[in-house]
PDB file of C-alpha atoms in Angstrom:
ATOM      1  CA  TYR A  18       3.938 -13.482  -5.848  1.00  0.00           C
ATOM      2  CA  ASN A  19       7.469 -12.970  -4.521  1.00  0.00           C
ATOM      3  CA  ALA A  20       6.963 -15.614  -1.813  1.00  0.00           C
ATOM      4  CA  LYS A  21       5.673 -18.150  -4.318  1.00  0.00           C
ATOM      5  CA  TYR A  22       8.387 -17.331  -6.868  1.00  0.00           C
ATOM      6  CA  PRO A  23      11.445 -16.151  -4.903  1.00  0.00           C
ATOM      7  CA  ASN A  24      13.757 -16.727  -7.867  1.00  0.00           C
ATOM      8  CA  PRO A  25      13.058 -14.148 -10.596  1.00  0.00           C
ATOM      9  CA  ARG A  26      14.346 -16.548 -13.242  1.00  0.00           C
ATOM     10  CA  GLY A  27      11.584 -18.578 -14.755  1.00  0.00           C
ATOM     11  CA  ARG A  28       8.738 -17.034 -12.825  1.00  0.00           C
ATOM     12  CA  PRO A  29       5.706 -15.867 -14.780  1.00  0.00           C
ATOM     13  CA  SER A  30       4.972 -12.190 -15.165  1.00  0.00           C
ATOM     14  CA  PHE A  31       2.856 -10.831 -12.340  1.00  0.00           C
ATOM     15  CA  LYS A  32      -0.096 -10.304 -14.666  1.00  0.00           C
ATOM     16  CA  SER A  33       0.100 -13.915 -15.889  1.00  0.00           C
ATOM     17  CA  TYR A  34       0.200 -15.130 -12.296  1.00  0.00           C
ATOM     18  CA  ARG A  35      -2.701 -12.865 -11.335  1.00  0.00           C
ATOM     19  CA  ASN A  36      -4.775 -14.435 -14.143  1.00  0.00           C
ATOM     20  CA  SER A  37      -3.964 -18.017 -13.097  1.00  0.00           C
ATOM     21  CA  ALA A  38      -5.897 -20.525 -11.007  1.00  0.00           C
ATOM     22  CA  ALA A  39      -3.021 -20.509  -8.474  1.00  0.00           C
ATOM     23  CA  PHE A  40      -3.674 -16.834  -7.791  1.00  0.00           C
ATOM     24  CA  ASN A  41      -7.377 -17.468  -7.154  1.00  0.00           C
ATOM     25  CA  VAL A  42      -6.478 -19.386  -3.977  1.00  0.00           C
ATOM     26  CA  VAL A  43      -4.241 -16.549  -2.791  1.00  0.00           C
ATOM     27  CA  ALA A  44      -6.819 -13.901  -3.725  1.00  0.00           C
ATOM     28  CA  LYS A  45      -9.424 -15.726  -1.643  1.00  0.00           C
ATOM     29  CA  GLU A  46      -7.091 -15.734   1.390  1.00  0.00           C
ATOM     30  CA  ILE A  47      -6.324 -12.048   0.913  1.00  0.00           C
ATOM     31  CA  THR A  48     -10.019 -11.237   0.568  1.00  0.00           C
ATOM     32  CA  GLN A  49     -10.855 -13.120   3.763  1.00  0.00           C
ATOM     33  CA  ALA A  50      -8.163 -11.190   5.646  1.00  0.00           C
ATOM     34  CA  CYS A  51      -9.439  -7.899   4.214  1.00  0.00           C
ATOM     35  CA  ARG A  52     -12.995  -8.728   5.250  1.00  0.00           C
ATOM     36  CA  ARG A  53     -11.832  -9.459   8.804  1.00  0.00           C
ATOM     37  CA  MET A  54      -9.962  -6.151   8.939  1.00  0.00           C
ATOM     38  CA  SER A  55     -12.887  -4.287   7.388  1.00  0.00           C
ATOM     39  CA  SER A  56     -15.252  -5.606  10.032  1.00  0.00           C
ATOM     40  CA  GLU A  57     -13.046  -3.939  12.647  1.00  0.00           C
ATOM     41  CA  SER A  58     -12.412  -0.760  10.667  1.00  0.00           C
ATOM     42  CA  GLN A  59     -14.081   2.579  10.349  1.00  0.00           C
ATOM     43  CA  TYR A  60     -14.272   4.280   6.966  1.00  0.00           C
ATOM     44  CA  VAL A  61     -13.491   7.986   6.790  1.00  0.00           C
ATOM     45  CA  ASP A  62     -14.013  10.691   4.189  1.00  0.00           C
ATOM     46  CA  THR A  63     -10.738  11.510   2.474  1.00  0.00           C
ATOM     47  CA  ASP A  64     -11.364  15.243   2.037  1.00  0.00           C
ATOM     48  CA  LEU A  65      -8.747  15.239  -0.740  1.00  0.00           C
ATOM     49  CA  SER A  66     -10.009  18.572  -2.031  1.00  0.00           C
ATOM     50  CA  SER A  67      -8.472  20.273   1.022  1.00  0.00           C
ATOM     51  CA  PHE A  68      -4.971  18.869   0.375  1.00  0.00           C
ATOM     52  CA  ASP A  69      -2.160  21.178  -0.671  1.00  0.00           C
ATOM     53  CA  VAL A  70      -1.758  19.346  -3.969  1.00  0.00           C
ATOM     54  CA  GLU A  71       0.870  21.813  -5.166  1.00  0.00           C
ATOM     55  CA  ASN A  72       3.059  20.789  -2.211  1.00  0.00           C
ATOM     56  CA  LEU A  73       2.574  17.128  -3.124  1.00  0.00           C
ATOM     57  CA  TYR A  74       3.566  17.936  -6.718  1.00  0.00           C
ATOM     58  CA  CYS A  75       6.717  19.684  -5.495  1.00  0.00           C
ATOM     59  CA  GLN A  76       7.675  16.713  -3.318  1.00  0.00           C
ATOM     60  CA  PHE A  77       6.995  14.331  -6.184  1.00  0.00           C
ATOM     61  CA  GLU A  78       9.033  16.259  -8.741  1.00  0.00           C
ATOM     62  CA  ARG A  79      12.101  16.188  -6.460  1.00  0.00           C
ATOM     63  CA  GLY A  80      12.125  12.438  -7.117  1.00  0.00           C
ATOM     64  CA  GLY A  81      12.278   9.388  -4.921  1.00  0.00           C
ATOM     65  CA  GLU A  82       8.604   9.492  -3.988  1.00  0.00           C
ATOM     66  CA  ASP A  83       5.468   8.113  -5.586  1.00  0.00           C
ATOM     67  CA  PHE A  84       2.671  10.695  -5.805  1.00  0.00           C
ATOM     68  CA  ASN A  85       0.055   8.246  -4.517  1.00  0.00           C
ATOM     69  CA  ASP A  86       2.294   7.360  -1.539  1.00  0.00           C
ATOM     70  CA  LEU A  87       2.619  11.045  -0.690  1.00  0.00           C
ATOM     71  CA  ALA A  88      -1.160  11.536  -0.858  1.00  0.00           C
ATOM     72  CA  LEU A  89      -1.860   8.441   1.269  1.00  0.00           C
ATOM     73  CA  SER A  90       0.708   9.559   3.835  1.00  0.00           C
ATOM     74  CA  GLU A  91      -0.867  13.006   4.028  1.00  0.00           C
ATOM     75  CA  LEU A  92      -4.320  11.458   4.484  1.00  0.00           C
ATOM     76  CA  CYS A  93      -3.061   9.261   7.331  1.00  0.00           C
ATOM     77  CA  ARG A  94      -1.403  12.216   9.068  1.00  0.00           C
ATOM     78  CA  ARG A  95      -4.476  14.449   8.744  1.00  0.00           C
ATOM     79  CA  LYS A  96      -6.878  11.795   9.999  1.00  0.00           C
ATOM     80  CA  ASN A  97      -4.453  10.307  12.573  1.00  0.00           C
ATOM     81  CA  LEU A  98      -4.826   6.890  10.924  1.00  0.00           C
ATOM     82  CA  LYS A  99      -2.774   3.738  11.158  1.00  0.00           C
ATOM     83  CA  PHE A 100      -1.626   2.508   7.751  1.00  0.00           C
ATOM     84  CA  VAL A 101      -1.662  -1.193   6.801  1.00  0.00           C
ATOM     85  CA  THR A 102       1.003  -1.883   4.175  1.00  0.00           C
ATOM     86  CA  ASP A 103       4.007  -3.981   3.274  1.00  0.00           C
ATOM     87  CA  ASP A 104       5.298  -1.277   0.931  1.00  0.00           C
ATOM     88  CA  GLY A 105       8.773  -0.287   2.082  1.00  0.00           C
ATOM     89  CA  ASP A 106       8.389   3.085   0.359  1.00  0.00           C
ATOM     90  CA  PHE A 107       6.492   4.318   3.415  1.00  0.00           C
ATOM     91  CA  LYS A 108       9.512   4.121   5.710  1.00  0.00           C
ATOM     92  CA  GLY A 109      10.308   7.590   6.987  1.00  0.00           C
ATOM     93  CA  HIS A 110       6.866   9.040   6.299  1.00  0.00           C
ATOM     94  CA  GLY A 111       6.192   9.460  10.028  1.00  0.00           C
ATOM     95  CA  LEU A 112       3.197   7.124  10.059  1.00  0.00           C
ATOM     96  CA  THR A 113       2.041   4.416  12.423  1.00  0.00           C
ATOM     97  CA  ILE A 114       2.341   1.384  10.155  1.00  0.00           C
ATOM     98  CA  LEU A 115       0.934  -2.105  10.668  1.00  0.00           C
ATOM     99  CA  THR A 116       3.060  -4.491   8.638  1.00  0.00           C
ATOM    100  CA  GLU A 117       4.965  -7.722   8.346  1.00  0.00           C
ATOM    101  CA  ASN A 118       7.701  -5.995   6.328  1.00  0.00           C
ATOM    102  CA  LEU A 119      10.730  -6.071   8.611  1.00  0.00           C
ATOM    103  CA  LYS A 120      12.174  -3.019   6.841  1.00  0.00           C
ATOM    104  CA  LEU A 121       9.263  -0.946   8.127  1.00  0.00           C
ATOM    105  CA  LEU A 122       9.546  -2.048  11.739  1.00  0.00           C
ATOM    106  CA  PRO A 123      11.469   0.132  14.215  1.00  0.00           C
TER     107      PRO A 123
END
């Protein structure tokens, strides 16, 4: 979305873009990439019930962190997983991140 519409002025809302024919082409490319990655991936149980959710709540309420990001980071640490993301919010979470986001690279 941001690559296709780098200038915020005049670009459609994300939801409008997501519902357009132009997005269908991009969605197909993304899906193909996900299928390739999935074929080389191993799925794991999350075991979320064993998380210290109260600790996640405390981190979240201090601000600056998204609750879901905190939970995903904890899952990756517990399972020693690599995380595939372009979300810059994960910088500083102590994870091994696979990304094209230059802000996340060392």
